[in-house]
Amino acid sequence: SDWNRFISWNQFFYTKTWGDFQLFAEVDLLFRIRRSKEQITHMDLPVSVIGSYFLTPKWTVYGIAQHVTRHTYDIFPLESNDWVISMNYSSVGGGIKYQPTSNLTLELLYTNFVRGVNSGIGNTFNLGIKYITK
């Protein structure tokens, strides 16, 4: 399985708010280290930026941009022993959140994968429902 590996995932966050606007940035360092010789070790470096505007205390609109680069190791171990960039993509999107109660959030998000190397290009439509129990 692709996820049956040793995994190390580090995330670094930054948030800054100016009145009704907020900027959120995230940089990840995700290692998926092979457990068998059939697998490949991956290192993903996602960088994400989200800009939010709080229309009201219950409504938020936001835009998101992300770039992900995947480095792989030992693709052809008999030919090379190096890290190579095997895949990368960039996406942009926008969404809206509605929080009717303090423990319920509804969200719609559209994402367009605007470019990619050895990865799919397309778009996503997401519906999120978050319910927090107390």
PDB file of C-alpha atoms in Angstrom, residues 8-131:
ATOM      1  CA  SER A   8       7.135  11.924   9.326  1.00  0.00           C
ATOM      2  CA  TRP A   9       4.931  14.979   8.797  1.00  0.00           C
ATOM      3  CA  ASN A  10       5.981  18.427  10.017  1.00  0.00           C
ATOM      4  CA  GLN A  11       3.811  21.481   9.480  1.00  0.00           C
ATOM      5  CA  PHE A  12       4.692  25.148   9.957  1.00  0.00           C
ATOM      6  CA  PHE A  13       1.889  27.740  10.177  1.00  0.00           C
ATOM      7  CA  TYR A  14       1.641  31.525  10.048  1.00  0.00           C
ATOM      8  CA  THR A  15      -1.509  33.600  10.599  1.00  0.00           C
ATOM      9  CA  LYS A  16      -1.940  37.371  10.456  1.00  0.00           C
ATOM     10  CA  THR A  17      -5.242  39.244  10.858  1.00  0.00           C
ATOM     11  CA  TRP A  18      -6.064  42.813   9.818  1.00  0.00           C
ATOM     12  CA  GLY A  19      -9.622  43.670  10.840  1.00  0.00           C
ATOM     13  CA  ASP A  20     -11.939  41.543   8.668  1.00  0.00           C
ATOM     14  CA  PHE A  21      -9.062  40.090   6.591  1.00  0.00           C
ATOM     15  CA  GLN A  22      -6.841  37.159   7.501  1.00  0.00           C
ATOM     16  CA  LEU A  23      -3.797  35.598   5.864  1.00  0.00           C
ATOM     17  CA  PHE A  24      -2.911  31.989   6.644  1.00  0.00           C
ATOM     18  CA  ALA A  25       0.223  30.275   5.309  1.00  0.00           C
ATOM     19  CA  GLU A  26       1.390  26.697   5.735  1.00  0.00           C
ATOM     20  CA  VAL A  27       4.575  24.900   4.718  1.00  0.00           C
ATOM     21  CA  ASP A  28       4.731  21.126   5.173  1.00  0.00           C
ATOM     22  CA  LEU A  29       7.567  18.640   5.129  1.00  0.00           C
ATOM     23  CA  LEU A  30       6.135  15.169   4.556  1.00  0.00           C
ATOM     24  CA  PHE A  31       8.417  12.135   4.405  1.00  0.00           C
ATOM     25  CA  ARG A  32       7.039   8.726   3.432  1.00  0.00           C
ATOM     26  CA  ILE A  33       9.933   6.327   3.846  1.00  0.00           C
ATOM     27  CA  ARG A  34       9.742   2.955   2.133  1.00  0.00           C
ATOM     28  CA  ARG A  35       9.333  -0.212   4.186  1.00  0.00           C
ATOM     29  CA  SER A  36       9.900  -2.661   1.330  1.00  0.00           C
ATOM     30  CA  LYS A  37      12.064  -2.701  -1.785  1.00  0.00           C
ATOM     31  CA  GLU A  38       8.991  -2.371  -4.024  1.00  0.00           C
ATOM     32  CA  GLN A  39       8.220   1.073  -2.610  1.00  0.00           C
ATOM     33  CA  ILE A  40       9.785   4.464  -3.292  1.00  0.00           C
ATOM     34  CA  THR A  41      10.668   7.012  -0.616  1.00  0.00           C
ATOM     35  CA  HIS A  42       8.784  10.301  -1.115  1.00  0.00           C
ATOM     36  CA  MET A  43       9.371  13.778   0.286  1.00  0.00           C
ATOM     37  CA  ASP A  44       6.499  16.209  -0.395  1.00  0.00           C
ATOM     38  CA  LEU A  45       6.862  19.958   0.145  1.00  0.00           C
ATOM     39  CA  PRO A  46       3.374  21.545   0.014  1.00  0.00           C
ATOM     40  CA  VAL A  47       3.155  25.337   0.361  1.00  0.00           C
ATOM     41  CA  SER A  48      -0.332  26.812   0.886  1.00  0.00           C
ATOM     42  CA  VAL A  49      -1.668  30.350   1.267  1.00  0.00           C
ATOM     43  CA  ILE A  50      -5.267  31.199   2.201  1.00  0.00           C
ATOM     44  CA  GLY A  51      -6.701  34.705   2.256  1.00  0.00           C
ATOM     45  CA  SER A  52      -9.997  35.098   4.127  1.00  0.00           C
ATOM     46  CA  TYR A  53     -12.529  37.895   4.400  1.00  0.00           C
ATOM     47  CA  PHE A  54     -15.043  37.721   7.247  1.00  0.00           C
ATOM     48  CA  LEU A  55     -18.279  39.090   5.771  1.00  0.00           C
ATOM     49  CA  THR A  56     -20.148  38.697   9.065  1.00  0.00           C
ATOM     50  CA  PRO A  57     -19.496  36.673  12.218  1.00  0.00           C
ATOM     51  CA  LYS A  58     -21.223  33.715  10.486  1.00  0.00           C
ATOM     52  CA  TRP A  59     -20.015  34.085   6.851  1.00  0.00           C
ATOM     53  CA  THR A  60     -16.468  33.876   5.453  1.00  0.00           C
ATOM     54  CA  VAL A  61     -15.214  33.913   1.859  1.00  0.00           C
ATOM     55  CA  TYR A  62     -11.677  32.835   1.027  1.00  0.00           C
ATOM     56  CA  GLY A  63      -9.195  32.176  -1.744  1.00  0.00           C
ATOM     57  CA  ILE A  64      -6.545  29.470  -1.657  1.00  0.00           C
ATOM     58  CA  ALA A  65      -3.351  28.815  -3.606  1.00  0.00           C
ATOM     59  CA  GLN A  66      -1.109  25.772  -3.236  1.00  0.00           C
ATOM     60  CA  HIS A  67       2.039  24.400  -4.820  1.00  0.00           C
ATOM     61  CA  VAL A  68       3.281  20.869  -4.105  1.00  0.00           C
ATOM     62  CA  THR A  69       6.629  19.433  -5.149  1.00  0.00           C
ATOM     63  CA  ARG A  70       7.341  15.734  -4.691  1.00  0.00           C
ATOM     64  CA  HIS A  71      10.898  14.511  -4.457  1.00  0.00           C
ATOM     65  CA  THR A  72      11.465  10.758  -4.773  1.00  0.00           C
ATOM     66  CA  TYR A  73      14.503   8.678  -3.943  1.00  0.00           C
ATOM     67  CA  ASP A  74      15.731   5.490  -5.597  1.00  0.00           C
ATOM     68  CA  ILE A  75      13.316   5.342  -8.527  1.00  0.00           C
ATOM     69  CA  PHE A  76      15.863   3.282 -10.445  1.00  0.00           C
ATOM     70  CA  PRO A  77      18.332   2.173  -7.743  1.00  0.00           C
ATOM     71  CA  LEU A  78      20.633   0.392 -10.191  1.00  0.00           C
ATOM     72  CA  GLU A  79      20.949   3.528 -12.356  1.00  0.00           C
ATOM     73  CA  SER A  80      21.080   6.327  -9.804  1.00  0.00           C
ATOM     74  CA  ASN A  81      21.051   6.988  -6.104  1.00  0.00           C
ATOM     75  CA  ASP A  82      19.675  10.531  -6.101  1.00  0.00           C
ATOM     76  CA  TRP A  83      16.669  12.583  -5.114  1.00  0.00           C
ATOM     77  CA  VAL A  84      14.688  13.668  -8.176  1.00  0.00           C
ATOM     78  CA  ILE A  85      11.611  15.849  -8.603  1.00  0.00           C
ATOM     79  CA  SER A  86       9.158  13.351 -10.019  1.00  0.00           C
ATOM     80  CA  MET A  87       5.949  15.377  -9.706  1.00  0.00           C
ATOM     81  CA  ASN A  88       4.657  18.858  -8.910  1.00  0.00           C
ATOM     82  CA  TYR A  89       1.442  20.804  -9.310  1.00  0.00           C
ATOM     83  CA  SER A  90      -0.138  24.152  -8.543  1.00  0.00           C
ATOM     84  CA  SER A  91      -3.764  24.866  -7.699  1.00  0.00           C
ATOM     85  CA  VAL A  92      -5.957  27.866  -6.939  1.00  0.00           C
ATOM     86  CA  GLY A  93      -9.482  28.033  -5.638  1.00  0.00           C
ATOM     87  CA  GLY A  94     -12.113  29.785  -3.630  1.00  0.00           C
ATOM     88  CA  GLY A  95     -14.730  28.965  -1.088  1.00  0.00           C
ATOM     89  CA  ILE A  96     -17.335  30.120   1.361  1.00  0.00           C
ATOM     90  CA  LYS A  97     -18.046  29.074   4.955  1.00  0.00           C
ATOM     91  CA  TYR A  98     -21.209  29.475   6.962  1.00  0.00           C
ATOM     92  CA  GLN A  99     -21.334  28.850  10.724  1.00  0.00           C
ATOM     93  CA  PRO A 100     -25.009  28.801  11.770  1.00  0.00           C
ATOM     94  CA  THR A 101     -24.182  27.692  15.335  1.00  0.00           C
ATOM     95  CA  SER A 102     -21.015  27.627  17.436  1.00  0.00           C
ATOM     96  CA  ASN A 103     -20.530  23.887  16.839  1.00  0.00           C
ATOM     97  CA  LEU A 104     -21.618  23.575  13.168  1.00  0.00           C
ATOM     98  CA  THR A 105     -19.771  24.818  10.066  1.00  0.00           C
ATOM     99  CA  LEU A 106     -20.828  24.316   6.430  1.00  0.00           C
ATOM    100  CA  GLU A 107     -18.329  24.907   3.631  1.00  0.00           C
ATOM    101  CA  LEU A 108     -18.211  24.912  -0.184  1.00  0.00           C
ATOM    102  CA  LEU A 109     -14.842  24.943  -1.991  1.00  0.00           C
ATOM    103  CA  TYR A 110     -13.860  24.952  -5.661  1.00  0.00           C
ATOM    104  CA  THR A 111     -10.249  24.173  -6.628  1.00  0.00           C
ATOM    105  CA  ASN A 112      -8.671  24.297 -10.083  1.00  0.00           C
ATOM    106  CA  PHE A 113      -5.358  22.497 -10.673  1.00  0.00           C
ATOM    107  CA  VAL A 114      -3.867  25.025 -13.087  1.00  0.00           C
ATOM    108  CA  ARG A 115      -0.604  23.234 -13.883  1.00  0.00           C
ATOM    109  CA  GLY A 116       1.124  19.966 -13.206  1.00  0.00           C
ATOM    110  CA  VAL A 117       4.086  17.792 -14.124  1.00  0.00           C
ATOM    111  CA  ASN A 118       3.432  14.041 -13.904  1.00  0.00           C
ATOM    112  CA  SER A 119       0.188  14.754 -12.047  1.00  0.00           C
ATOM    113  CA  GLY A 120      -3.427  15.151 -13.013  1.00  0.00           C
ATOM    114  CA  ILE A 121      -4.912  18.474 -14.001  1.00  0.00           C
ATOM    115  CA  GLY A 122      -8.545  19.170 -13.314  1.00  0.00           C
ATOM    116  CA  ASN A 123     -10.738  20.638 -10.644  1.00  0.00           C
ATOM    117  CA  THR A 124     -12.538  19.678  -7.471  1.00  0.00           C
ATOM    118  CA  PHE A 125     -15.833  20.634  -5.871  1.00  0.00           C
ATOM    119  CA  ASN A 126     -15.915  20.051  -2.117  1.00  0.00           C
ATOM    120  CA  LEU A 127     -18.667  20.184   0.464  1.00  0.00           C
ATOM    121  CA  GLY A 128     -17.610  20.183   4.093  1.00  0.00           C
ATOM    122  CA  ILE A 129     -19.716  19.700   7.206  1.00  0.00           C
ATOM    123  CA  LYS A 130     -17.976  20.076  10.547  1.00  0.00           C
ATOM    124  CA  TYR A 131     -19.860  19.302  13.737  1.00  0.00           C
TER     125      TYR A 131
END
